[in-house]
Short mmCIF file of C-alpha atoms in Angstrom, two decimals:
data_model
loop_
_atom_site.label_atom_id
_atom_site.label_comp_id
_atom_site.label_asym_id
_atom_site.label_seq_id
_atom_site.Cartn_x
_atom_site.Cartn_y
_atom_site.Cartn_z
CA MET H 1 34.89 -66.62 131.69
CA GLY H 2 37.55 -67.81 134.03
CA MET H 3 39.77 -64.74 135.73
CA ARG H 4 42.81 -64.58 137.68
CA ARG H 5 44.02 -61.57 139.31
CA GLY H 6 47.31 -60.66 140.98
CA GLY H 7 47.11 -60.42 144.71
CA GLY H 8 47.75 -57.33 146.82
CA GLY H 9 49.55 -58.41 149.82
CA ARG H 10 50.42 -56.22 152.54
CA THR H 11 53.43 -53.49 151.22
CA GLY H 12 54.31 -50.62 153.45
CA ARG H 13 53.10 -47.58 151.17
CA LEU H 14 56.37 -46.01 149.67
CA ARG H 15 59.08 -48.05 150.74
CA ARG H 16 60.92 -50.42 149.21
CA GLY H 17 59.78 -53.88 148.51
CA ALA H 18 61.29 -56.53 150.69
CA GLY H 19 63.94 -58.29 148.50
CA SER H 20 62.74 -57.17 145.39
CA GLY H 21 65.63 -54.59 144.46
CA THR H 22 62.72 -51.97 143.24
CA SER H 23 61.22 -49.04 144.73
CA PRO H 24 57.49 -49.07 144.69
CA ILE H 25 55.22 -46.19 143.03
CA ARG H 26 55.46 -42.82 144.16
CA THR H 27 53.14 -39.82 143.60
CA THR H 28 55.44 -37.15 144.45
CA PRO H 29 59.20 -36.22 144.03
CA ASP H 30 62.18 -37.09 145.62
CA ARG H 31 62.86 -34.05 148.31
CA GLN H 32 64.39 -33.11 151.35
CA GLY H 33 63.47 -30.92 153.83
CA GLY H 34 61.03 -29.27 151.19
CA ARG H 35 63.85 -28.73 148.23
CA ARG H 36 64.66 -30.27 145.22
CA LYS H 37 67.34 -32.34 145.39
CA PRO H 38 70.23 -31.21 143.33
CA THR H 39 70.64 -32.61 139.95
CA SER H 40 74.31 -33.45 138.34
CA ARG H 41 73.56 -30.31 135.90
CA ASP H 42 73.18 -27.79 138.65
CA LEU H 43 76.55 -28.96 140.15
CA ALA H 44 78.01 -28.60 136.75
CA ARG H 45 76.90 -24.63 137.06
CA TRP H 46 80.03 -24.51 139.72
CA LEU H 47 82.24 -26.39 138.02
CA PRO H 48 83.54 -23.11 136.65
CA ALA H 49 84.40 -21.13 139.85
CA ALA H 50 85.71 -24.41 141.37
CA LEU H 51 88.42 -24.92 138.81
CA ILE H 52 89.76 -21.33 139.42
CA ILE H 53 89.71 -21.35 142.82
CA GLY H 54 91.19 -24.94 142.62
CA GLY H 55 93.90 -23.75 140.14
CA LEU H 56 94.88 -20.81 142.66
CA ALA H 57 95.14 -23.11 145.53
CA PHE H 58 97.43 -25.50 143.32
CA ASP H 59 99.59 -23.06 141.88
CA LEU H 60 100.18 -21.56 145.52
CA SER H 61 100.63 -24.69 147.31
CA THR H 62 103.26 -26.31 145.16
CA PRO H 63 106.65 -25.74 143.73
CA SER H 64 106.88 -23.07 141.25
CA ARG H 65 107.91 -25.88 138.52
CA PHE H 66 104.18 -27.11 139.29
CA THR H 67 101.33 -24.58 137.37
CA GLY H 68 97.66 -24.76 137.37
CA SER H 69 97.11 -23.55 134.06
CA PRO H 70 95.15 -26.82 133.39
CA PHE H 71 92.52 -25.65 135.67
CA PHE H 72 92.25 -22.38 134.17
CA SER H 73 92.02 -23.85 130.48
CA ALA H 74 89.26 -26.14 131.82
CA ALA H 75 87.04 -22.96 133.48
CA PRO H 76 85.47 -21.75 130.22
CA LEU H 77 85.41 -25.03 128.33
CA VAL H 78 83.15 -26.50 131.27
CA ALA H 79 80.85 -23.31 131.45
CA ALA H 80 80.46 -23.34 127.47
CA PRO H 81 77.68 -25.41 127.75
CA PHE H 82 76.25 -24.54 130.39
CA PHE H 83 75.90 -20.93 131.01
CA SER H 84 74.93 -17.74 128.45
CA LEU H 85 77.97 -16.53 126.42
CA ARG H 86 78.36 -13.17 128.61
CA ALA H 87 79.32 -16.33 131.65
CA THR H 88 81.36 -17.93 129.36
CA ALA H 89 83.32 -15.32 128.71
CA THR H 90 83.62 -14.11 132.10
CA ALA H 91 85.08 -17.51 133.19
CA GLY H 92 87.96 -16.84 130.83
CA ILE H 93 88.28 -13.40 132.02
CA ALA H 94 88.27 -14.77 135.28
CA ALA H 95 90.85 -17.31 134.35
CA GLY H 96 93.12 -14.87 132.65
CA LEU H 97 93.14 -12.59 135.26
CA ALA H 98 93.92 -15.95 137.52
CA VAL H 99 97.01 -16.49 135.46
CA VAL H 100 98.14 -12.67 135.83
CA THR H 101 97.67 -12.52 139.46
CA LEU H 102 99.56 -15.68 140.19
CA HIS H 103 102.88 -14.25 137.62
CA LEU H 104 102.35 -11.05 139.76
CA VAL H 105 102.80 -12.42 143.06
CA ASN H 106 105.54 -14.61 141.90
CA ARG H 107 107.37 -11.70 140.25
CA ASP H 108 107.82 -13.08 136.71
CA LEU H 109 104.89 -11.54 134.88
CA GLY H 110 107.19 -10.93 131.85
CA ALA H 111 109.06 -14.27 131.33
CA VAL H 112 108.27 -17.44 128.61
CA GLU H 113 106.29 -19.20 130.67
CA SER H 114 104.00 -17.40 131.99
CA VAL H 115 102.89 -15.55 128.23
CA THR H 116 102.74 -19.15 127.08
CA GLU H 117 100.69 -19.81 130.11
CA LEU H 118 98.32 -16.59 129.71
CA VAL H 119 98.14 -17.27 125.68
CA THR H 120 96.85 -20.86 126.25
CA VAL H 121 94.47 -19.91 128.49
CA LEU H 122 93.04 -17.31 126.41
CA THR H 123 92.86 -19.06 123.18
CA VAL H 124 91.05 -22.05 125.04
CA ALA H 125 88.89 -19.31 126.18
CA VAL H 126 88.09 -17.96 122.55
CA LEU H 127 87.19 -22.16 121.51
CA ALA H 128 84.72 -22.14 124.48
CA LEU H 129 82.98 -18.95 123.33
CA PHE H 130 82.88 -20.64 119.59
CA ILE H 131 81.51 -23.79 121.25
CA ASN H 132 78.75 -22.12 122.92
CA ARG H 133 77.32 -20.22 120.32
CA VAL H 134 77.31 -23.79 118.46
CA VAL H 135 75.84 -25.15 121.75
CA ARG H 136 72.99 -22.69 122.02
CA ARG H 137 71.79 -22.54 118.20
CA SER H 138 72.16 -26.36 118.52
CA GLY H 139 70.01 -26.22 121.37
CA ARG H 140 67.12 -23.57 120.31
CA GLU H 141 66.76 -26.04 116.79
CA LEU H 142 66.06 -28.84 118.75
CA ALA H 143 63.89 -27.25 121.17
CA SER H 144 62.11 -25.86 117.85
CA ALA H 145 62.13 -28.90 116.24
CA ARG H 146 60.00 -30.83 119.73
CA SER H 147 58.15 -28.09 120.12
CA ILE H 148 56.79 -28.43 116.34
CA ALA H 149 56.37 -32.62 116.94
CA GLU H 150 54.36 -31.84 120.51
CA ALA H 151 52.35 -29.57 118.39
CA ALA H 152 51.67 -32.16 116.12
CA GLN H 153 51.16 -34.81 118.44
CA ARG H 154 48.74 -32.80 120.29
CA ALA H 155 46.87 -32.22 117.22
CA VAL H 156 46.52 -35.61 116.53
CA LEU H 157 45.78 -37.00 119.68
CA PRO H 158 43.88 -34.39 121.30
CA THR H 159 43.23 -34.82 125.50
CA PRO H 160 39.92 -36.54 126.21
CA ASP H 161 37.42 -34.80 128.64
CA GLU H 162 38.05 -35.77 132.52
CA ARG H 163 34.87 -37.39 132.57
CA ILE H 164 33.40 -39.63 129.53
CA GLY H 165 30.00 -41.97 129.89
CA GLY H 166 30.28 -41.70 133.80
CA PHE H 167 34.19 -42.52 133.84
CA HIS H 168 36.93 -41.26 134.83
CA VAL H 169 39.55 -40.65 131.96
CA ALA H 170 43.32 -39.85 131.84
CA ALA H 171 45.79 -40.03 128.89
CA ARG H 172 49.26 -39.48 128.82
CA TYR H 173 51.76 -39.37 125.89
CA GLU H 174 55.61 -39.46 126.87
CA ALA H 175 58.25 -38.86 124.17
CA ALA H 176 61.49 -40.38 124.52
CA GLN H 177 64.11 -37.94 125.38
CA THR H 178 66.83 -39.24 123.64
CA ASP H 179 66.03 -37.03 120.23
CA ALA H 180 63.15 -34.64 118.87
CA ARG H 181 61.64 -37.53 116.62
CA ILE H 182 57.80 -37.91 116.76
CA GLY H 183 56.28 -41.18 117.50
CA GLY H 184 53.45 -43.68 116.47
CA ASP H 185 51.76 -44.07 119.53
CA LEU H 186 47.81 -43.31 119.81
CA TYR H 187 44.75 -43.16 122.01
CA ALA H 188 41.38 -42.11 121.28
CA VAL H 189 38.16 -42.78 123.60
CA GLN H 190 34.52 -41.62 122.76
CA ASP H 191 31.16 -42.52 123.96
CA THR H 192 29.08 -43.84 121.29
CA PRO H 193 25.55 -45.65 121.16
CA TYR H 194 27.43 -49.15 121.58
CA GLY H 195 29.10 -47.44 124.98
CA VAL H 196 32.57 -45.91 126.12
CA ARG H 197 35.11 -47.49 123.17
CA LEU H 198 38.97 -46.89 123.48
CA ILE H 199 41.46 -47.69 121.81
CA VAL H 200 45.53 -47.51 121.77
CA GLY H 201 48.10 -48.84 119.33
CA ASP H 202 51.32 -48.05 118.29
CA VAL H 203 52.16 -47.45 114.71
CA ARG H 204 55.27 -49.08 113.15
CA GLY H 205 57.95 -46.57 112.39
CA LYS H 206 58.66 -43.01 113.15
CA GLY H 207 58.52 -39.52 111.84
CA LEU H 208 55.53 -37.80 109.78
CA ASP H 209 54.76 -40.98 108.16
CA ALA H 210 54.27 -42.68 111.43
CA VAL H 211 52.02 -39.41 112.40
CA GLU H 212 50.18 -39.57 109.23
CA ALA H 213 49.39 -43.46 109.81
CA VAL H 214 47.82 -42.30 113.32
CA ALA H 215 45.78 -39.68 111.82
CA VAL H 216 43.99 -42.21 109.92
CA VAL H 217 43.85 -44.92 112.29
CA ILE H 218 42.36 -42.07 114.57
CA GLY H 219 40.41 -40.86 112.00
CA ALA H 220 38.90 -44.41 111.22
CA PHE H 221 38.24 -45.34 114.59
CA ARG H 222 36.27 -41.98 115.48
CA GLU H 223 34.20 -42.85 112.25
CA ALA H 224 33.62 -46.36 112.98
CA ALA H 225 33.10 -46.63 116.61
CA GLU H 226 29.94 -44.65 116.39
CA GLN H 227 28.63 -46.75 113.06
CA GLU H 228 29.65 -50.07 113.73
CA ALA H 229 27.56 -51.90 116.46
CA THR H 230 30.65 -54.73 117.58
CA LEU H 231 34.32 -54.23 117.79
CA VAL H 232 35.07 -56.78 115.37
CA GLY H 233 33.30 -54.28 112.94
CA VAL H 234 35.49 -51.28 114.09
CA ALA H 235 38.76 -53.66 114.13
CA ALA H 236 37.26 -54.07 110.28
CA ARG H 237 37.25 -50.59 109.15
CA LEU H 238 40.58 -49.72 110.74
CA GLU H 239 41.88 -52.79 108.81
CA ARG H 240 40.39 -51.32 105.67
CA ALA H 241 41.40 -47.62 106.46
CA LEU H 242 45.52 -49.14 106.83
CA GLN H 243 44.94 -51.22 103.58
CA ARG H 244 44.05 -48.24 101.77
CA GLU H 245 46.97 -46.11 103.31
CA ARG H 246 49.33 -48.35 102.61
CA GLN H 247 48.87 -48.67 98.73
CA ARG H 248 49.36 -44.90 98.64
CA HIS H 249 53.20 -45.80 99.75
CA GLU H 250 55.62 -47.23 97.43
CA GLY H 251 58.56 -49.22 98.71
CA PRO H 252 59.17 -51.62 101.95
CA ASP H 253 56.64 -49.68 103.91
CA ARG H 254 53.93 -50.99 101.21
CA SER H 255 54.11 -54.13 102.59
CA GLU H 256 55.51 -54.08 106.04
CA GLY H 257 53.61 -51.05 107.59
CA PHE H 258 51.26 -52.74 110.38
CA THR H 259 49.75 -50.93 113.74
CA THR H 260 49.25 -52.90 117.21
CA ALA H 261 46.16 -52.02 119.00
CA VAL H 262 43.97 -52.73 121.90
CA LEU H 263 40.02 -52.13 120.99
CA ALA H 264 37.93 -51.97 124.18
CA GLU H 265 34.03 -51.18 124.90
CA VAL H 266 31.95 -50.98 127.85
CA PRO H 267 28.28 -49.75 128.11
CA THR H 268 27.79 -46.14 129.47
CA ILE H 269 26.86 -45.75 133.17
CA ARG H 270 23.55 -44.90 133.61
CA ARG H 271 22.17 -44.23 137.05
CA THR H 272 18.59 -44.37 138.07
CA ASP H 273 16.15 -41.58 139.85
CA THR H 274 17.64 -42.92 143.09
CA GLY H 275 21.47 -42.62 142.39
CA ALA H 276 21.70 -46.67 142.44
CA ALA H 277 23.67 -47.52 139.26
CA LEU H 278 22.39 -50.25 136.98
CA PRO H 279 24.09 -53.89 136.83
CA GLU H 280 27.76 -54.20 136.62
CA PRO H 281 28.93 -53.67 132.59
CA ALA H 282 31.25 -56.17 131.14
CA LEU H 283 34.32 -54.96 129.71
CA ARG H 284 34.55 -56.04 126.20
CA ILE H 285 38.20 -56.15 124.64
CA LEU H 286 40.01 -57.11 121.01
CA ASN H 287 43.65 -56.78 121.05
CA ARG H 288 45.31 -57.09 117.94
CA GLY H 289 48.82 -58.06 118.90
CA HIS H 290 49.36 -55.26 121.89
CA PRO H 291 50.48 -55.42 125.27
CA SER H 292 47.47 -56.85 127.29
CA PRO H 293 45.83 -53.92 129.28
CA LEU H 294 45.27 -54.38 132.98
CA LEU H 295 42.77 -54.14 135.50
CA LEU H 296 43.22 -52.67 138.70
CA TYR H 297 40.82 -53.32 141.61
CA ALA H 298 39.67 -51.33 144.35
CA ASP H 299 41.62 -53.54 146.98
CA GLY H 300 44.91 -53.69 145.24
CA GLY H 301 44.57 -56.11 142.93
CA VAL H 302 45.91 -56.51 139.23
CA PHE H 303 44.74 -58.59 136.61
CA VAL H 304 46.17 -59.31 133.25
CA ALA H 305 44.12 -58.76 130.28
CA ASP H 306 45.22 -61.54 128.17
CA PRO H 307 43.35 -62.63 125.14
CA VAL H 308 42.27 -66.16 124.84
CA VAL H 309 43.11 -66.60 121.29
CA PRO H 310 46.32 -64.21 119.79
CA ALA H 311 45.15 -61.72 116.84
CA LEU H 312 47.62 -60.59 114.53
CA PRO H 313 48.28 -56.56 114.07
CA LEU H 314 46.03 -54.47 112.17
CA GLY H 315 47.08 -54.14 108.68
CA LEU H 316 48.00 -58.10 108.91
CA GLY H 317 44.72 -59.02 109.25
CA GLU H 318 44.60 -61.02 105.77
CA LEU H 319 46.89 -63.41 107.05
CA ALA H 320 44.86 -64.22 109.74
CA ASP H 321 43.10 -67.78 109.01
CA GLN H 322 40.68 -67.67 112.08
CA PRO H 323 37.67 -65.05 113.01
CA GLU H 324 38.58 -62.68 115.16
CA ARG H 325 37.33 -63.14 119.04
CA VAL H 326 36.70 -59.95 121.39
CA ASP H 327 37.37 -61.40 125.17
CA GLU H 328 34.91 -60.18 128.39
CA PHE H 329 35.83 -59.13 131.64
CA ALA H 330 34.20 -57.75 134.86
CA PHE H 331 34.40 -54.64 135.09
CA PRO H 332 33.62 -53.69 139.18
CA GLU H 333 32.92 -50.59 141.29
CA GLY H 334 35.90 -48.72 141.73
CA ALA H 335 38.59 -50.65 138.88
CA THR H 336 40.41 -48.93 136.51
CA LEU H 337 41.62 -50.35 132.96
CA LEU H 338 45.02 -49.09 132.61
CA LEU H 339 45.69 -49.48 128.69
CA PHE H 340 49.39 -48.77 127.55
CA THR H 341 51.99 -48.96 124.36
CA ASP H 342 55.20 -51.31 124.47
CA GLY H 343 57.02 -47.78 125.15
CA MET H 344 56.29 -48.73 129.28
CA THR H 345 56.83 -52.51 129.15
CA GLU H 346 60.31 -52.65 127.24
CA ALA H 347 62.00 -49.71 129.26
CA ARG H 348 65.03 -51.02 131.03
CA ASP H 349 67.44 -49.60 133.61
CA ALA H 350 70.89 -50.03 133.84
CA ASN H 351 71.03 -53.54 134.32
CA GLY H 352 68.79 -54.26 131.20
CA VAL H 353 65.65 -55.26 133.17
CA PHE H 354 62.44 -54.43 131.86
CA TYR H 355 60.00 -52.32 133.31
CA ASP H 356 57.02 -54.82 134.97
CA PRO H 357 53.88 -52.27 135.53
CA GLN H 358 52.05 -55.65 136.94
CA GLU H 359 54.61 -55.98 139.67
CA ARG H 360 54.87 -52.28 140.14
CA LEU H 361 51.13 -51.35 140.72
CA ARG H 362 50.27 -54.38 142.53
CA GLY H 363 49.06 -53.42 145.99
CA ARG H 364 48.86 -49.71 145.16
CA LEU H 365 45.92 -47.76 145.05
CA PHE H 366 45.26 -44.46 143.96
CA SER H 367 42.70 -41.45 144.08
CA GLY H 368 41.72 -41.51 140.08
CA PRO H 369 43.66 -42.07 136.94
CA ASP H 370 45.42 -38.88 136.84
CA ALA H 371 47.14 -39.87 140.23
CA LEU H 372 47.93 -43.35 138.38
CA LEU H 373 49.20 -41.89 135.10
CA ASP H 374 51.36 -39.36 137.33
CA ALA H 375 52.82 -42.26 139.27
CA LEU H 376 53.80 -44.19 135.91
CA VAL H 377 55.39 -41.59 134.60
CA GLU H 378 57.51 -40.82 137.25
CA ASP H 379 58.13 -44.33 138.21
CA VAL H 380 59.12 -45.51 134.34
CA ALA H 381 61.99 -42.27 134.31
CA ARG H 382 63.45 -43.62 137.64
CA HIS H 383 63.31 -46.94 136.52
CA THR H 384 64.96 -45.83 133.21
CA ALA H 385 67.15 -42.79 134.96
CA GLY H 386 65.51 -40.35 132.47
CA GLY H 387 66.84 -42.75 129.69
CA ALA H 388 63.50 -44.15 127.75
CA ALA H 389 64.48 -45.04 124.15
CA ASP H 390 60.77 -45.26 122.70
CA ASP H 391 57.54 -43.36 123.20
CA MET H 392 54.99 -44.28 125.85
CA ALA H 393 51.09 -43.50 125.50
CA LEU H 394 49.15 -44.23 128.58
CA LEU H 395 45.09 -44.33 128.72
CA ALA H 396 43.03 -45.06 132.15
CA VAL H 397 39.45 -45.05 132.60
CA SER H 398 38.06 -45.94 136.24
CA ARG H 399 34.30 -46.86 136.90
CA PRO H 400 33.52 -44.94 140.45
CA ALA H 401 32.70 -46.74 143.26
CA GLU H 402 29.09 -46.70 144.73
CA ARG H 403 28.56 -43.41 146.54
CA GLN H 404 31.54 -42.12 145.11
CA PRO H 405 31.10 -38.26 143.23
CA MET H 406 31.08 -38.58 139.66
CA ARG H 407 33.91 -36.11 140.34
CA ARG H 408 37.53 -36.80 140.99
CA ARG H 409 38.90 -36.36 144.48
CA ALA H 410 42.21 -34.49 144.65
CA VAL H 411 43.65 -37.14 147.13
CA GLY H 412 47.18 -38.69 146.46
CA ILE H 413 47.86 -42.79 146.89
CA VAL H 414 45.61 -44.25 149.62
CA ARG H 415 46.73 -46.94 151.03
CA GLY H 416 48.64 -50.40 150.40
CA ALA H 417 46.30 -53.53 149.69
CA GLY H 418 46.43 -55.10 152.95
CA ASP H 419 45.19 -52.49 155.30
CA GLY H 420 41.83 -53.80 155.71
CA SER H 421 40.45 -53.44 152.45
CA ARG H 422 38.01 -56.15 150.74
CA SER H 423 38.27 -57.13 147.38
CA GLY H 424 34.98 -56.41 145.50
CA HIS H 425 35.67 -58.76 142.62
CA PRO H 426 35.73 -62.60 141.98
CA SER H 427 38.77 -64.61 141.87
CA ASP H 428 39.05 -67.12 139.90
CA GLY H 429 42.72 -68.34 139.93
CA PRO H 430 46.09 -68.22 142.54
#
């Protein structure tokens, strides 16, 4: 089978790509002088004090007909969502004392205007206390919901072992930050009599129904991966499991539910008594309507493992008019198979530009799948400015290079692809 791969031209490590307008993946957070950069939330915490000081300065430096009362009223309101109830009350008291102090200095404390200003500031301070209570209660409820969602997700998708069948493995599940919904993304890795088998998928829908469908798919995969001799047989078992699940539901979900998925299989790595590896395994992939995986080579090249014949998602197999096809690809030493859900490829920046993992990863070398996924998660968050709209599941499986220890090396990004490394895999196209 012919293969094409993206070239890994010379690019500077951790530099902005020339003319691209995007920054390459980095494996460490932005820091200056070893200290974390202040965030907008950090700066907002100083606003109450700044407003009170600014109000005093404004009132003292302007004619008597001008007042700093708006500054003092705003201080407790700003403190309400960021501080505790006690700190919010302190801000309100400090604002009231500032009003009293100014009118003592001006010797008009008993005037109607001074009393009105003081009552206004204290009324706003009481409202700020109420807002603080509401925000804190909502925050606790949201945190509880997210904890429950995370616990349910971990129960369904346990973290895989770091080494399975001789391969290095890493997985991530990144929930969207917009709410506490449980997503329908899934992954699983299993060492079977037929080799190491993997699945990454995305169930249609959200919430507990999606998690229920995820549990059905993962359970069926665990069983079928051990018993079915081919990936086509595994996919057929998943299809039947989803059809049975669909029959349990009424309404539109009964006819519209489906799951996009990629099934992959690679023979378990075995080594001889001398330590030499057996011949290079063939990577087999069955894609059921899911984003195509990427193969990252030891020289920084990137190859998109597109299916030769597109197939319908799981749950819609009865609509297909042709047999399923398993595609085979070379999986050389030092290569990494990266599977992901559309939460990554559909992540957009402020200009609506989609995240392109092939472009962002080309020419980058990582010490292992953990480092790769850490960098990807960080880079997607940077691309979306923390505004991801969908969950994201990532699974990376690396084949150790010759003479590489069968354990991970704790090394960050190694180098750009143009630093003298040579390709260890065939290239079938430009």
